[in-house]
């Protein structure tokens, strides 16, 4: 998967919000997951070294990232698990409703929707759209499947700004343009096509083919196998 | 999605193979896709500026990456589309069979399998495993679904080193250990759990929840909407 390829710093949306680098933003959910595991285990304080062991990141990276959030650590003690989790959620905007639209209720959309429902956390898929009349009107993962012609009205009514595109490649550009026209400016695109959209729209592409191609590098024939004894 | 979080350079598997940085390896499929689009359009030569326009990467980045492959560009002319594509495929090891195992034939596995089959390119899912006896024996995306007890023999017989884990979180660790024991050393994990595996196993995690959490940062309530005129 690749994020917006330009990388670099996210421009502050307004004067009031500090901007974190995109690469740091991508690590925040990693910390959240680790903190969740620690909280379930009853742990109240965690050191950067422990977080490093839980995340695979270095202690230095972790201290740097968390310092950007406002510095919750106490030197020689560590971070308060619950408080740090709350701060990260707040930084990501997950402390309130973050409705997401899902377009495409095929196998991929169904898997995404069920997984999202099972977590009962934000962001939450609040609207689903599909072009198949047989699916429209059914429920999937707690949300109603609507027709594609309802994208505009529904996205506007629910104030949705984030959407997941899980339609075949051929339909993705049209879907993306509809979503953007309705007010979405952050798209998670699973269709294997490059979307041509206004620069202010953030598109994060997930393409299995490209994932596998990149990973193939690490199993090249000239590399020794795991059993290469 | 996050790659192996330590980042940095991939150690050369042996003396004969140059090592590319992980971040560069991840960009190679992006170039491949762009080159494929150009080839379909009948273009024979492409400049780094054109590749930049097609990929969202900078010309400087592209020139630097491609120079690492051996420098196929001719100054002031550009890159030969087909030849560059072949070189990238060769670098990634895609110029021969790269069989992949898929564990989990649910909605996600089905979507992944069908998409992979539709591309008719490497890496290709050559073996599928599921714990549901009702699915075992059926075909999915051109491959036979086998029982979980056949993982070891099948992975060994087919010389598979790469595997996709598309099972629920609760079963992922056991599945991963079986795959590694059978000879897999590169895993693409869709289960939302941290896998505990030997350090030499490369695990690439794709977690929709974490994707959405990170993207939520860009639609925080204090950020202006796309329609914020």
Coordinates of N, CA, C and O in Angstrom, one line a residue, chain B residues 64-202:
Chain B
X64 N 16.5 8.7 -9.4 CA 17.4 8.1 -8.4 C 17.1 6.6 -8.3 O 18.0 5.8 -8.2
X65 N 15.8 6.3 -8.2 CA 15.4 4.9 -8.1 C 15.9 4.0 -9.3 O 16.4 3.0 -9.1
X66 N 15.6 4.6 -10.5 CA 15.9 3.8 -11.7 C 17.4 3.7 -11.9 O 17.9 2.7 -12.5
X67 N 18.2 4.7 -11.4 CA 19.6 4.6 -11.5 C 20.1 3.5 -10.7 O 21.1 2.8 -11.0
X68 N 19.5 3.2 -9.5 CA 19.9 2.1 -8.7 C 19.7 0.7 -9.4 O 20.3 -0.2 -9.1
X69 N 18.7 0.7 -10.3 CA 18.5 -0.5 -11.1 C 19.6 -0.8 -12.1 O 19.7 -1.8 -12.7
X70 N 20.4 0.2 -12.4 CA 21.4 0.0 -13.4 C 21.5 1.1 -14.4 O 22.3 1.1 -15.4
X71 N 20.6 2.1 -14.3 CA 20.7 3.3 -15.2 C 20.3 3.0 -16.6 O 21.1 2.8 -17.5
X72 N 19.0 2.9 -16.9 CA 18.5 2.6 -18.2 C 18.2 3.8 -19.0 O 17.9 3.8 -20.2
X73 N 18.2 5.0 -18.4 CA 17.8 6.2 -19.1 C 18.9 6.7 -20.0 O 20.1 6.5 -19.7
X74 N 18.5 7.4 -21.0 CA 19.5 8.1 -21.9 C 19.3 9.6 -21.6 O 18.1 10.1 -21.8
X75 N 20.3 10.3 -21.2 CA 20.1 11.7 -20.8 C 19.5 12.5 -22.0 O 19.9 12.4 -23.1
X76 N 18.4 13.3 -21.7 CA 17.8 14.1 -22.7 C 16.8 13.3 -23.6 O 16.1 13.9 -24.4
X77 N 16.8 12.0 -23.4 CA 15.9 11.2 -24.2 C 14.8 10.5 -23.3 O 13.6 10.8 -23.5
X78 N 15.2 9.7 -22.4 CA 14.3 9.1 -21.5 C 14.5 7.6 -21.4 O 15.6 7.1 -21.7
X79 N 13.5 6.9 -20.9 CA 13.6 5.5 -20.7 C 12.8 4.7 -21.7 O 11.7 5.2 -22.2
X80 N 13.3 3.6 -22.1 CA 12.6 2.7 -23.1 C 11.5 2.0 -22.2 O 11.9 1.2 -21.3
X81 N 10.3 2.2 -22.6 CA 9.2 1.8 -21.8 C 9.2 0.3 -21.5 O 9.2 -0.2 -20.4
X82 N 9.4 -0.5 -22.6 CA 9.3 -1.9 -22.5 C 10.5 -2.5 -21.8 O 10.4 -3.4 -20.9
X83 N 11.7 -1.9 -22.1 CA 12.9 -2.4 -21.5 C 13.0 -2.1 -20.0 O 13.4 -2.9 -19.2
X84 N 12.5 -0.9 -19.7 CA 12.5 -0.6 -18.3 C 11.6 -1.5 -17.5 O 11.9 -1.9 -16.4
X85 N 10.4 -1.8 -18.1 CA 9.5 -2.7 -17.5 C 10.1 -4.0 -17.2 O 10.0 -4.6 -16.1
X86 N 10.8 -4.5 -18.2 CA 11.4 -5.9 -18.1 C 12.5 -5.8 -17.0 O 12.6 -6.8 -16.2
X87 N 13.2 -4.8 -16.9 CA 14.3 -4.7 -15.9 C 13.7 -4.6 -14.5 O 14.2 -5.2 -13.6
X88 N 12.6 -3.9 -14.3 CA 12.0 -3.8 -13.0 C 11.4 -5.2 -12.6 O 11.6 -5.7 -11.5
X89 N 10.7 -5.9 -13.6 CA 10.2 -7.2 -13.3 C 11.3 -8.1 -12.9 O 11.2 -8.9 -12.0
X90 N 12.4 -8.0 -13.6 CA 13.5 -8.9 -13.3 C 14.1 -8.6 -11.9 O 14.4 -9.5 -11.2
X91 N 14.2 -7.3 -11.6 CA 14.7 -6.9 -10.3 C 13.8 -7.5 -9.2 O 14.3 -7.9 -8.2
X92 N 12.5 -7.4 -9.4 CA 11.6 -7.9 -8.4 C 11.5 -9.5 -8.4 O 10.8 -10.0 -7.6
X93 N 12.1 -10.1 -9.4 CA 12.0 -11.6 -9.5 C 10.7 -12.0 -10.2 O 10.3 -13.2 -10.0
X94 N 10.0 -11.1 -10.9 CA 8.7 -11.4 -11.5 C 8.8 -12.0 -12.9 O 7.8 -12.2 -13.5
X95 N 10.1 -12.2 -13.3 CA 10.3 -12.8 -14.6 C 10.2 -14.3 -14.6 O 10.6 -15.0 -15.6
X96 N 9.8 -14.9 -13.4 CA 9.6 -16.3 -13.4 C 8.4 -16.6 -12.4 O 7.8 -15.6 -11.9
X97 N 8.0 -17.8 -12.3 CA 6.9 -18.1 -11.4 C 7.1 -17.7 -10.0 O 8.2 -18.1 -9.4
X98 N 6.2 -17.0 -9.4 CA 6.2 -16.7 -8.0 C 4.9 -17.2 -7.3 O 3.9 -16.4 -7.3
X99 N 4.9 -18.4 -6.9 CA 3.7 -18.9 -6.4 C 3.4 -18.4 -5.0 O 4.3 -18.2 -4.2
X100 N 2.1 -18.1 -4.7 CA 1.7 -17.6 -3.4 C 0.6 -18.5 -2.8 O -0.2 -19.0 -3.5
X101 N 0.7 -18.7 -1.5 CA -0.4 -19.4 -0.8 C -1.3 -18.4 -0.2 O -0.9 -17.4 0.3
X102 N -2.6 -18.7 -0.3 CA -3.6 -17.9 0.4 C -4.3 -18.7 1.4 O -4.8 -19.8 1.1
X103 N -4.3 -18.3 2.7 CA -5.0 -19.0 3.7 C -6.2 -18.2 4.1 O -6.1 -17.0 4.6
X104 N -7.4 -18.8 3.9 CA -8.7 -18.1 4.2 C -9.4 -17.8 3.0 O -9.0 -17.0 2.2
X105 N -10.5 -18.6 2.7 CA -11.3 -18.4 1.5 C -12.7 -17.7 1.8 O -13.7 -18.1 1.3
X106 N -12.7 -16.8 2.8 CA -13.9 -16.1 3.1 C -14.1 -15.0 2.1 O -13.6 -15.0 1.0
X107 N -14.8 -13.9 2.5 CA -15.1 -12.8 1.6 C -13.8 -12.1 1.1 O -13.6 -11.9 -0.1
X108 N -12.9 -11.9 2.1 CA -11.6 -11.2 1.7 C -10.8 -12.1 0.8 O -10.3 -11.7 -0.2
X109 N -10.6 -13.4 1.2 CA -9.8 -14.3 0.4 C -10.4 -14.5 -1.0 O -9.7 -14.5 -2.0
X110 N -11.7 -14.5 -1.1 CA -12.4 -14.6 -2.4 C -12.1 -13.4 -3.3 O -11.7 -13.5 -4.4
X111 N -12.2 -12.2 -2.7 CA -11.9 -11.0 -3.4 C -10.5 -11.0 -3.9 O -10.2 -10.7 -5.0
X112 N -9.5 -11.3 -3.0 CA -8.1 -11.3 -3.3 C -7.8 -12.3 -4.4 O -7.1 -12.0 -5.4
X113 N -8.4 -13.5 -4.3 CA -8.2 -14.6 -5.3 C -8.7 -14.2 -6.7 O -8.0 -14.4 -7.7
X114 N -9.9 -13.7 -6.7 CA -10.4 -13.3 -8.0 C -9.7 -12.2 -8.7 O -9.4 -12.2 -9.9
X115 N -9.3 -11.2 -7.9 CA -8.5 -10.1 -8.4 C -7.2 -10.6 -8.9 O -6.7 -10.3 -10.0
X116 N -6.5 -11.5 -8.2 CA -5.3 -12.0 -8.6 C -5.4 -12.8 -9.9 O -4.6 -12.7 -10.8
X117 N -6.4 -13.6 -10.0 CA -6.6 -14.4 -11.2 C -6.9 -13.5 -12.4 O -6.4 -13.8 -13.5
X118 N -7.6 -12.4 -12.2 CA -7.9 -11.5 -13.3 C -6.7 -10.9 -13.9 O -6.7 -10.5 -15.1
X119 N -5.6 -10.8 -13.2 CA -4.4 -10.1 -13.7 C -3.5 -11.0 -14.5 O -2.8 -10.5 -15.3
X120 N -3.6 -12.3 -14.3 CA -2.8 -13.3 -15.0 C -1.3 -12.9 -15.0 O -0.6 -13.0 -16.0
X121 N -0.8 -12.4 -13.9 CA 0.6 -12.0 -13.8 C 1.1 -12.6 -12.5 O 0.4 -13.0 -11.6
X122 N 2.5 -12.5 -12.3 CA 3.1 -12.9 -11.1 C 3.1 -11.8 -10.1 O 3.1 -10.6 -10.5
X123 N 3.1 -12.1 -8.8 CA 2.9 -13.4 -8.1 C 1.5 -13.9 -8.3 O 0.6 -13.1 -8.4
X124 N 1.4 -15.2 -8.4 CA 0.1 -15.8 -8.6 C -0.3 -16.8 -7.4 O 0.5 -17.6 -7.0
X125 N -1.5 -16.7 -7.0 CA -2.0 -17.5 -5.9 C -2.1 -18.9 -6.5 O -2.9 -19.2 -7.4
X126 N -1.3 -19.8 -6.0 CA -1.2 -21.2 -6.5 C -1.8 -22.2 -5.6 O -2.0 -23.4 -5.9
X127 N -2.1 -21.8 -4.3 CA -2.7 -22.8 -3.4 C -3.5 -22.0 -2.4 O -3.1 -20.9 -1.9
X128 N -4.7 -22.5 -2.1 CA -5.6 -21.9 -1.2 C -6.0 -22.9 -0.1 O -6.2 -24.1 -0.3
X129 N -6.1 -22.4 1.1 CA -6.4 -23.2 2.3 C -7.5 -22.6 3.1 O -7.6 -21.4 3.3
X130 N -8.4 -23.5 3.6 CA -9.5 -23.0 4.4 C -9.9 -24.1 5.4 O -9.7 -25.3 5.1
X131 N -10.4 -23.7 6.5 CA -10.8 -24.7 7.6 C -12.2 -25.2 7.4 O -12.6 -26.1 8.1
X132 N -13.0 -24.6 6.5 CA -14.4 -25.0 6.3 C -14.4 -26.2 5.4 O -14.1 -26.1 4.2
X133 N -14.9 -27.3 5.9 CA -14.9 -28.6 5.1 C -15.8 -28.4 3.9 O -15.6 -29.0 2.8
X134 N -16.8 -27.5 4.0 CA -17.7 -27.2 2.8 C -17.0 -26.6 1.7 O -17.4 -26.7 0.5
X135 N -15.9 -25.9 2.0 CA -15.2 -25.2 0.9 C -14.1 -26.0 0.3 O -13.7 -25.8 -0.8
X136 N -13.5 -26.9 1.2 CA -12.4 -27.8 0.7 C -12.8 -28.6 -0.5 O -13.9 -29.2 -0.5
X137 N -12.0 -28.6 -1.5 CA -12.3 -29.3 -2.7 C -12.9 -28.5 -3.8 O -12.9 -28.9 -5.0
X138 N -13.4 -27.3 -3.5 CA -14.0 -26.4 -4.5 C -12.8 -25.6 -5.1 O -11.7 -25.6 -4.6
X139 N -13.1 -24.9 -6.2 CA -12.1 -24.1 -6.8 C -12.4 -22.6 -6.6 O -13.6 -22.3 -6.6
X140 N -11.4 -21.8 -6.5 CA -11.6 -20.4 -6.3 C -10.5 -19.7 -7.1 O -9.3 -19.9 -6.9
X141 N -10.9 -18.9 -8.1 CA -9.9 -18.1 -8.8 C -8.9 -19.0 -9.5 O -7.7 -18.6 -9.6
X142 N -9.3 -20.2 -9.9 CA -8.3 -21.1 -10.6 C -7.5 -22.0 -9.8 O -6.8 -22.8 -10.3
X143 N -7.6 -21.9 -8.4 CA -6.9 -22.8 -7.6 C -7.8 -23.6 -6.7 O -9.0 -23.2 -6.4
X144 N -7.4 -24.8 -6.3 CA -8.1 -25.7 -5.5 C -8.1 -25.2 -4.0 O -7.0 -24.9 -3.6
X145 N -9.2 -25.3 -3.3 CA -9.2 -25.0 -1.9 C -8.9 -26.3 -1.2 O -9.6 -27.3 -1.3
X146 N -7.8 -26.3 -0.4 CA -7.4 -27.4 0.4 C -7.7 -27.2 1.9 O -7.8 -26.1 2.3
X147 N -7.6 -28.3 2.6 CA -7.8 -28.2 4.1 C -6.5 -27.7 4.7 O -5.4 -27.7 4.2
X148 N -6.7 -27.1 5.9 CA -5.5 -26.6 6.6 C -4.4 -27.6 6.9 O -3.3 -27.2 7.0
X149 N -4.8 -28.9 7.0 CA -3.8 -29.9 7.3 C -2.9 -30.2 6.1 O -2.0 -31.0 6.2
X150 N -3.3 -29.6 5.0 CA -2.5 -29.8 3.8 C -1.4 -28.7 3.6 O -0.7 -28.7 2.6
X151 N -1.4 -27.7 4.5 CA -0.5 -26.5 4.3 C 0.9 -27.0 4.1 O 1.6 -26.7 3.2
X152 N 1.4 -27.8 5.1 CA 2.8 -28.1 5.1 C 3.2 -28.8 3.8 O 4.1 -28.4 3.1
X153 N 2.5 -29.9 3.5 CA 2.9 -30.7 2.3 C 2.8 -29.9 1.0 O 3.7 -29.9 0.1
X154 N 1.7 -29.1 0.9 CA 1.5 -28.3 -0.4 C 2.5 -27.2 -0.5 O 3.1 -27.1 -1.6
X155 N 2.8 -26.5 0.5 CA 3.7 -25.4 0.4 C 5.1 -25.9 0.1 O 5.8 -25.3 -0.8
X156 N 5.5 -27.0 0.7 CA 6.8 -27.6 0.4 C 6.8 -28.1 -1.0 O 7.8 -27.9 -1.8
X157 N 5.8 -28.8 -1.5 CA 5.8 -29.4 -2.8 C 5.9 -28.3 -3.9 O 6.5 -28.5 -4.9
X158 N 5.2 -27.2 -3.7 CA 5.1 -26.2 -4.7 C 6.3 -25.1 -4.5 O 6.4 -24.2 -5.3
X159 N 7.1 -25.3 -3.5 CA 8.2 -24.4 -3.2 C 7.7 -23.0 -3.0 O 8.4 -22.0 -3.4
X160 N 6.6 -22.9 -2.3 CA 6.0 -21.5 -2.0 C 6.8 -20.9 -0.8 O 7.0 -21.5 0.2
X161 N 7.1 -19.6 -1.0 CA 7.8 -18.9 0.1 C 7.0 -17.7 0.5 O 7.3 -17.0 1.5
X162 N 5.9 -17.3 -0.2 CA 5.1 -16.1 0.1 C 3.7 -16.6 0.4 O 3.2 -17.4 -0.3
X163 N 3.1 -16.0 1.4 CA 1.7 -16.4 1.7 C 0.9 -15.2 2.2 O 1.4 -14.2 2.7
X164 N -0.4 -15.3 1.9 CA -1.4 -14.2 2.3 C -2.2 -14.8 3.4 O -2.8 -15.9 3.2
X165 N -2.3 -14.1 4.5 CA -3.1 -14.6 5.6 C -4.4 -13.7 5.6 O -4.4 -12.5 5.9
X166 N -5.5 -14.4 5.3 CA -6.8 -13.8 5.3 C -7.8 -14.5 6.2 O -8.9 -14.8 5.7
X167 N -7.4 -14.8 7.4 CA -8.3 -15.5 8.3 C -8.6 -14.6 9.5 O -8.0 -13.5 9.6
X168 N -9.6 -14.9 10.3 CA -9.9 -14.0 11.4 C -8.7 -13.9 12.4 O -7.8 -14.8 12.4
X169 N -8.7 -12.9 13.1 CA -7.6 -12.6 14.0 C -7.2 -13.7 14.9 O -6.0 -14.0 15.1
X170 N -8.2 -14.4 15.4 CA -7.9 -15.5 16.4 C -7.1 -16.6 15.9 O -6.4 -17.3 16.6
X171 N -7.2 -16.9 14.6 CA -6.5 -18.0 14.0 C -5.2 -17.6 13.3 O -4.4 -18.5 12.9
X172 N -4.9 -16.4 13.2 CA -3.8 -15.9 12.4 C -2.4 -16.4 12.9 O -1.6 -16.8 12.1
X173 N -2.2 -16.4 14.2 CA -0.8 -16.7 14.7 C -0.5 -18.2 14.3 O 0.6 -18.5 13.9
X174 N -1.5 -19.1 14.6 CA -1.3 -20.5 14.3 C -1.0 -20.7 12.8 O -0.1 -21.5 12.4
X175 N -1.8 -20.0 12.0 CA -1.6 -20.2 10.5 C -0.3 -19.7 10.1 O 0.4 -20.3 9.4
X176 N 0.2 -18.5 10.7 CA 1.5 -18.0 10.3 C 2.6 -18.9 10.7 O 3.5 -19.2 9.9
X177 N 2.5 -19.6 11.9 CA 3.5 -20.5 12.3 C 3.6 -21.7 11.4 O 4.7 -22.2 11.1
X178 N 2.4 -22.2 11.0 CA 2.4 -23.3 10.1 C 3.1 -23.0 8.8 O 3.8 -23.8 8.2
X179 N 2.7 -21.8 8.2 CA 3.3 -21.4 7.0 C 4.8 -21.2 7.1 O 5.6 -21.7 6.2
X180 N 5.3 -20.6 8.1 CA 6.7 -20.5 8.3 C 7.4 -21.8 8.5 O 8.5 -22.1 7.9
X181 N 6.8 -22.7 9.2 CA 7.4 -24.0 9.4 C 7.5 -24.8 8.0 O 8.4 -25.6 7.8
X182 N 6.6 -24.5 7.1 CA 6.6 -25.1 5.8 C 7.5 -24.5 4.9 O 7.7 -25.0 3.8
X183 N 8.1 -23.3 5.2 CA 9.1 -22.7 4.4 C 8.8 -21.3 3.9 O 9.6 -20.7 3.1
X184 N 7.7 -20.7 4.3 CA 7.3 -19.4 3.9 C 8.1 -18.4 4.7 O 8.2 -18.5 5.9
X185 N 8.7 -17.4 4.1 CA 9.4 -16.4 4.8 C 9.0 -14.9 4.5 O 9.6 -14.0 4.9
X186 N 7.9 -14.8 3.7 CA 7.3 -13.5 3.4 C 5.8 -13.6 3.5 O 5.2 -14.4 2.8
X187 N 5.3 -12.9 4.5 CA 3.8 -13.0 4.7 C 3.1 -11.6 4.5 O 3.6 -10.6 5.0
X188 N 2.0 -11.7 3.9 CA 1.1 -10.5 3.8 C -0.1 -10.8 4.7 O -0.9 -11.7 4.4
X189 N -0.1 -10.1 5.8 CA -1.1 -10.4 6.8 C -2.3 -9.4 6.9 O -2.1 -8.3 7.2
X190 N -3.5 -9.9 6.6 CA -4.7 -9.1 6.7 C -5.4 -9.2 8.0 O -6.3 -8.5 8.3
X191 N -5.0 -10.1 8.8 CA -5.6 -10.3 10.1 C -5.1 -9.2 11.1 O -4.0 -8.9 11.1
X192 N -6.1 -8.6 11.8 CA -5.7 -7.5 12.7 C -5.0 -7.9 14.0 O -5.5 -7.6 15.0
X193 N -3.9 -8.6 13.9 CA -3.1 -9.0 15.0 C -1.7 -8.9 14.7 O -1.3 -9.0 13.6
X194 N -0.9 -8.6 15.7 CA 0.5 -8.6 15.6 C 1.0 -10.0 15.6 O 0.8 -10.7 16.6
X195 N 1.7 -10.5 14.6 CA 2.2 -11.9 14.6 C 3.5 -11.9 15.2 O 4.4 -11.1 15.0
X196 N 3.7 -13.0 16.0 CA 5.0 -13.2 16.7 C 5.8 -14.3 16.0 O 5.5 -15.4 16.1
X197 N 6.7 -13.8 15.2 CA 7.4 -14.8 14.3 C 8.9 -14.5 14.4 O 9.4 -13.5 14.8
X198 N 9.7 -15.5 13.9 CA 11.2 -15.3 13.9 C 11.5 -14.0 13.1 O 10.9 -13.7 12.1
X199 N 12.6 -13.4 13.5 CA 13.0 -12.1 12.9 C 13.3 -12.2 11.4 O 13.1 -11.2 10.7
X200 N 13.7 -13.4 10.9 CA 14.0 -13.4 9.5 C 12.8 -13.5 8.6 O 12.9 -13.5 7.4
X201 N 11.6 -13.7 9.2 CA 10.4 -13.7 8.5 C 9.9 -12.2 8.2 O 9.8 -11.4 9.2
X202 N 9.7 -11.9 7.0 CA 9.2 -10.6 6.6 C 7.7 -10.5 6.7 O 7.0 -11.3 5.9

